[in-house]
PDB file of C-alpha atoms in Angstrom:
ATOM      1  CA  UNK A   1      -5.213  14.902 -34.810  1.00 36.00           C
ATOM      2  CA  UNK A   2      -3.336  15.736 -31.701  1.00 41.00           C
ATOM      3  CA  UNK A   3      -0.827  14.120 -29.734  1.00 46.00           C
ATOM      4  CA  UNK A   4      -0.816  14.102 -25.808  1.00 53.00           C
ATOM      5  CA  UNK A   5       2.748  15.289 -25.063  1.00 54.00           C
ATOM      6  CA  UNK A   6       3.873  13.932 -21.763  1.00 52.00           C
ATOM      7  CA  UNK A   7       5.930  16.513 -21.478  1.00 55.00           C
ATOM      8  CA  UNK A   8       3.617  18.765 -20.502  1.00 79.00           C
ATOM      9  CA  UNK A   9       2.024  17.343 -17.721  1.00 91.00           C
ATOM     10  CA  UNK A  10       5.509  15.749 -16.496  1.00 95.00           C
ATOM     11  CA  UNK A  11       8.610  16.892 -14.813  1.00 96.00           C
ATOM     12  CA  UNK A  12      11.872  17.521 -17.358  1.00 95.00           C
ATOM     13  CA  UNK A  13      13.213  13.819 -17.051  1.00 95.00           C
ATOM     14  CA  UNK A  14      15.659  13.086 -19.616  1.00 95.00           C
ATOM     15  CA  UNK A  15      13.196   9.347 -20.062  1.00 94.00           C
ATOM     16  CA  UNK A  16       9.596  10.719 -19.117  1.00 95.00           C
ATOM     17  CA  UNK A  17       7.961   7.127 -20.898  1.00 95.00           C
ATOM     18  CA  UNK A  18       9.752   5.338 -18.997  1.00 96.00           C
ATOM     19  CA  UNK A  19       8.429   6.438 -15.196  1.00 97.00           C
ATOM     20  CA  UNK A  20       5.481   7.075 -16.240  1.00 97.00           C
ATOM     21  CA  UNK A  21       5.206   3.186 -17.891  1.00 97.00           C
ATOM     22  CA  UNK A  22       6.152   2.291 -14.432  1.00 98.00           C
ATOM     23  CA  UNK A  23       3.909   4.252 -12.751  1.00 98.00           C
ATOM     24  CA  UNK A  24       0.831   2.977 -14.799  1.00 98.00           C
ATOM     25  CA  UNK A  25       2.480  -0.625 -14.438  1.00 98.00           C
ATOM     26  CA  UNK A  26       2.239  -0.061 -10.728  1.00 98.00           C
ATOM     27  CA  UNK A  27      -1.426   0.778 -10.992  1.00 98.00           C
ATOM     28  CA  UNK A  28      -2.222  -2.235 -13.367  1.00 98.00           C
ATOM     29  CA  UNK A  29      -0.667  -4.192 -10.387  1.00 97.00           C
ATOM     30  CA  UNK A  30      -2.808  -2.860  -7.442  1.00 97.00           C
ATOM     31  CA  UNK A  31      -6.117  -3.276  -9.667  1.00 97.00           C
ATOM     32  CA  UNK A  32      -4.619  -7.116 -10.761  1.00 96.00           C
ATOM     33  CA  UNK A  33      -4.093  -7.419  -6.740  1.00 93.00           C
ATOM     34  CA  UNK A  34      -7.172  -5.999  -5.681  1.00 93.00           C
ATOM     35  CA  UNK A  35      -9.756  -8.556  -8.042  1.00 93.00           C
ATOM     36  CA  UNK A  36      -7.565 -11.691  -8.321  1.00 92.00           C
ATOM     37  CA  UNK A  37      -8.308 -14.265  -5.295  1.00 89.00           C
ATOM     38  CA  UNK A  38      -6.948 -13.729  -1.860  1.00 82.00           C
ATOM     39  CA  UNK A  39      -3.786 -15.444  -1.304  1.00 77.00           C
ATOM     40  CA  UNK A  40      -4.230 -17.696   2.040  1.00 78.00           C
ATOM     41  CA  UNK A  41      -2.957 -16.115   4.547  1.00 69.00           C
ATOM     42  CA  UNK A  42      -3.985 -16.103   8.623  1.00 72.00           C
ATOM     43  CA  UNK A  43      -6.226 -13.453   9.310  1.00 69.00           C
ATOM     44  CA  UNK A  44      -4.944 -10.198  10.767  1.00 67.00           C
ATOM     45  CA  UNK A  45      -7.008  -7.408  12.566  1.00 71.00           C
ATOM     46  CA  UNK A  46      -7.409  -4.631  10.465  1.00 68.00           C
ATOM     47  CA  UNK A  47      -3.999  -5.549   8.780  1.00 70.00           C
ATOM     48  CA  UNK A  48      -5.482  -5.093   5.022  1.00 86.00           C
ATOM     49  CA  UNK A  49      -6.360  -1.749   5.939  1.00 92.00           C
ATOM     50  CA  UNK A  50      -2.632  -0.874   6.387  1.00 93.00           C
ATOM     51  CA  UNK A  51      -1.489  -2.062   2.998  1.00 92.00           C
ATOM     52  CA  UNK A  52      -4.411  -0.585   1.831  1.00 95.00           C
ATOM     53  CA  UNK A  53      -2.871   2.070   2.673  1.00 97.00           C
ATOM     54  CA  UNK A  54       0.368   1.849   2.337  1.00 97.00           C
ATOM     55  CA  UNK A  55      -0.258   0.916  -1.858  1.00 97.00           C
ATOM     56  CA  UNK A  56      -2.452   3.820  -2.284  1.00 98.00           C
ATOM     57  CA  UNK A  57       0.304   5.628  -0.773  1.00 98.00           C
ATOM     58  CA  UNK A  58       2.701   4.418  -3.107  1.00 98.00           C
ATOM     59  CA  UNK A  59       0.874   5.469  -6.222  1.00 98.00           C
ATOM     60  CA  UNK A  60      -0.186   8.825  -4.715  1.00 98.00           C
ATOM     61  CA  UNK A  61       3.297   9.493  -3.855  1.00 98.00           C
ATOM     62  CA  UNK A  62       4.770   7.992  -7.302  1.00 98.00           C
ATOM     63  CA  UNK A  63       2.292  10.795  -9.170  1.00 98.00           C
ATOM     64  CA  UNK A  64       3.789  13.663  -6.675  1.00 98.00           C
ATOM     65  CA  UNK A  65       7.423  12.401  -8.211  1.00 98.00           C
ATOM     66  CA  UNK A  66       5.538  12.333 -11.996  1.00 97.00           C
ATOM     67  CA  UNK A  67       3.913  15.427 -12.098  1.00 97.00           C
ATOM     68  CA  UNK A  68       4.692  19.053 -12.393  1.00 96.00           C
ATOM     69  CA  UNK A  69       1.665  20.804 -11.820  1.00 94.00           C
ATOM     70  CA  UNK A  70      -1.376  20.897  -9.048  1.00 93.00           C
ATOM     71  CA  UNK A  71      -3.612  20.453 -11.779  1.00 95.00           C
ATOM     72  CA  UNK A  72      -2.563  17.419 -13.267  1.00 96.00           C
ATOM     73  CA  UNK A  73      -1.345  16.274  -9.749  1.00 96.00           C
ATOM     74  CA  UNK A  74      -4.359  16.697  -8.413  1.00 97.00           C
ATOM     75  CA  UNK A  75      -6.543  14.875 -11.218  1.00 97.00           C
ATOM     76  CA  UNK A  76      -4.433  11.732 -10.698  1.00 98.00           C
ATOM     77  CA  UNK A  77      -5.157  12.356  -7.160  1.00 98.00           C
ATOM     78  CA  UNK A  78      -8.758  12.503  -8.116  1.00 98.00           C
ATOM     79  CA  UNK A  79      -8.292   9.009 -10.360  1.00 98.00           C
ATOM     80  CA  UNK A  80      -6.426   7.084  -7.800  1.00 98.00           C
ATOM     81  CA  UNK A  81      -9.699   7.887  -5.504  1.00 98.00           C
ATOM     82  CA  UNK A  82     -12.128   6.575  -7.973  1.00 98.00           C
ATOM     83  CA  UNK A  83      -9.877   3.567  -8.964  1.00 98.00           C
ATOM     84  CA  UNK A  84      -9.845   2.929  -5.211  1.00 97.00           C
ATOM     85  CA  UNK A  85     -13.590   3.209  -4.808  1.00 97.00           C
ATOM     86  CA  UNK A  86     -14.440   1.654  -7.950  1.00 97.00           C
ATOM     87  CA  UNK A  87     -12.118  -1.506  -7.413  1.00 96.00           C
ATOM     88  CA  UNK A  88     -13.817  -2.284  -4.090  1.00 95.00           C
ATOM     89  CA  UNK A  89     -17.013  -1.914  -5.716  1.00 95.00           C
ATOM     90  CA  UNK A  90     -15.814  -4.093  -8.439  1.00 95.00           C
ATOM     91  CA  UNK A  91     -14.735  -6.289  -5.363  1.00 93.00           C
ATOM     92  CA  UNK A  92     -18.373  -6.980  -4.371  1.00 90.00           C
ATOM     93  CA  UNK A  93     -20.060  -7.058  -7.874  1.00 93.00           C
ATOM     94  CA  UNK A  94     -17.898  -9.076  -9.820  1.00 90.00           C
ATOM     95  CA  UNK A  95     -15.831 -11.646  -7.735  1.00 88.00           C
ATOM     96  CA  UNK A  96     -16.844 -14.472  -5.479  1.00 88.00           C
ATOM     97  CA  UNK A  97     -13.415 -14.559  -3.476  1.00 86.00           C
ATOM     98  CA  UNK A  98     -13.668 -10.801  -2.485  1.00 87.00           C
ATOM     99  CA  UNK A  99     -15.811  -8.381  -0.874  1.00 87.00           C
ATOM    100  CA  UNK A 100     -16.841  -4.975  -0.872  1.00 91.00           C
ATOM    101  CA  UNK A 101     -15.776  -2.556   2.288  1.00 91.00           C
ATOM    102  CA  UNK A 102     -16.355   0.497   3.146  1.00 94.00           C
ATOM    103  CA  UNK A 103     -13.339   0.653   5.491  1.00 94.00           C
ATOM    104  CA  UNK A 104     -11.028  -0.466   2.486  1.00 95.00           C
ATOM    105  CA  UNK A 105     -11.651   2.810   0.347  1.00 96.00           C
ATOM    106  CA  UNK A 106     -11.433   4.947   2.795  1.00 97.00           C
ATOM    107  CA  UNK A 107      -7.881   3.226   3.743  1.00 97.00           C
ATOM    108  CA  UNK A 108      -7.491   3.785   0.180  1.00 97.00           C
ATOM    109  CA  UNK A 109      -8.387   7.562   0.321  1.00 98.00           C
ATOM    110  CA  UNK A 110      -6.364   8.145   2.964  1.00 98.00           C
ATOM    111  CA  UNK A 111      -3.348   6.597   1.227  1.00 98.00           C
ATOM    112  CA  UNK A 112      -4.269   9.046  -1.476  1.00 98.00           C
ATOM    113  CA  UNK A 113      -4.041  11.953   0.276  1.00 98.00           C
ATOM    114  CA  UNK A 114      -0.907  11.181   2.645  1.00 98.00           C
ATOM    115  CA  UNK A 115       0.792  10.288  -1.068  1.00 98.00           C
ATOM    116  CA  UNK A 116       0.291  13.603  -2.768  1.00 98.00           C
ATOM    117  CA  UNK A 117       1.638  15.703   0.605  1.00 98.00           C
ATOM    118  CA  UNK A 118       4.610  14.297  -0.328  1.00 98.00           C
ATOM    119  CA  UNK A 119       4.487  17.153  -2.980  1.00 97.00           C
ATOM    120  CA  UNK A 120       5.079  19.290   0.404  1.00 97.00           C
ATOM    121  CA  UNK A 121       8.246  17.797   1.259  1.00 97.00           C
ATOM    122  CA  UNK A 122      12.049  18.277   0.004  1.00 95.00           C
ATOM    123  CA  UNK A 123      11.183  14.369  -1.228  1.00 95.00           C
ATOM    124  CA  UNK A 124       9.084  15.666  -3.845  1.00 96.00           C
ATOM    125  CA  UNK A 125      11.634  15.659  -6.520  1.00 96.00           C
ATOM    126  CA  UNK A 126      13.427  12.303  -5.745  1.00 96.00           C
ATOM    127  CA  UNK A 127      12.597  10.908  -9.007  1.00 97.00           C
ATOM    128  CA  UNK A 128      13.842  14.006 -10.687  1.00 95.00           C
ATOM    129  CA  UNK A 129      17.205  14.222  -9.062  1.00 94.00           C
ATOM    130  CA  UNK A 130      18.059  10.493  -9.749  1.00 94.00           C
ATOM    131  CA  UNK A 131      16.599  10.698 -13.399  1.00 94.00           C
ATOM    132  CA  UNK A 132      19.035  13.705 -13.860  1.00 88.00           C
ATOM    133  CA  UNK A 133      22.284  11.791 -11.734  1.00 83.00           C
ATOM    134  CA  UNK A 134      22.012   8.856 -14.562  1.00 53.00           C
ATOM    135  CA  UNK A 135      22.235  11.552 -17.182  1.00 45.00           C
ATOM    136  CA  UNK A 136      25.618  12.637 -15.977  1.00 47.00           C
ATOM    137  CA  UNK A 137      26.776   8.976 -15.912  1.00 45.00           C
ATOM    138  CA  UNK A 138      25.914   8.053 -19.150  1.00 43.00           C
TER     139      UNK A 138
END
């Protein structure tokens, strides 16, 4: 039987379970978010849309920190657009306190792909360089 190495697919950190428990935490709390009730609040134009957004972002931008490779980069890519897609579906089907919209996965999308061009940017090894600046404290 094989093992997945995390290794692998991840960046050298010196604690690669750790950001990558995080990571999936942070994912576990965006799908806990997106199918538990509403929390009352007065309603904004369009305002879900930007933390929408903004979360999808987040994770997008937290896999560009995790990952080495385009491949596996781009597969979580892939995932976070199905999780978005799927949890507004999910949204419409299986709660009575939320509803499906269109507008909401594409915010989602969008959040997606502005999150992995961080992998263009000098910011794409953030995680990396503190990972390794704790090492030398230690």
């Amino acid at each position: 039987m094989s093992r997945l190495r995390l290794g692998r697919a991840l960046k050298p950190f010196r604690r690669p379970r750790l950001w990558a428990g995080l990571w999936c935490a942070a994912i576990a709390i965006v799908v806990v978010l997106s199918l538990a009730p509403p929390p009352p609040m007065p309603p904004v134009q369009s305002g879900d849309k930007l933390g929408h957004l903004i979360a999808y972002f987040v994770l997008a931008a937290g896999a560009v920190q995790l990952y080495a490779r385009w491949p596996s980069l781009l597969g979580a890519g892939i995932g976070l657009v199905l999780l978005g897609v799927g949890l507004e579906y999910a949204q419409g089907a299986l709660t009575e306190t939320r509803q499906m919209e269109r507008a909401d996965a594409l915010a989602n999308t969008l959040g997606v792909v502005a999150g992995l061009a961080v992998r263009l940017t000098p910011w794409r090894d953030g995680l990396l360089h503190l990972d390794r600046g704790r090492t030398r404290d230690a």
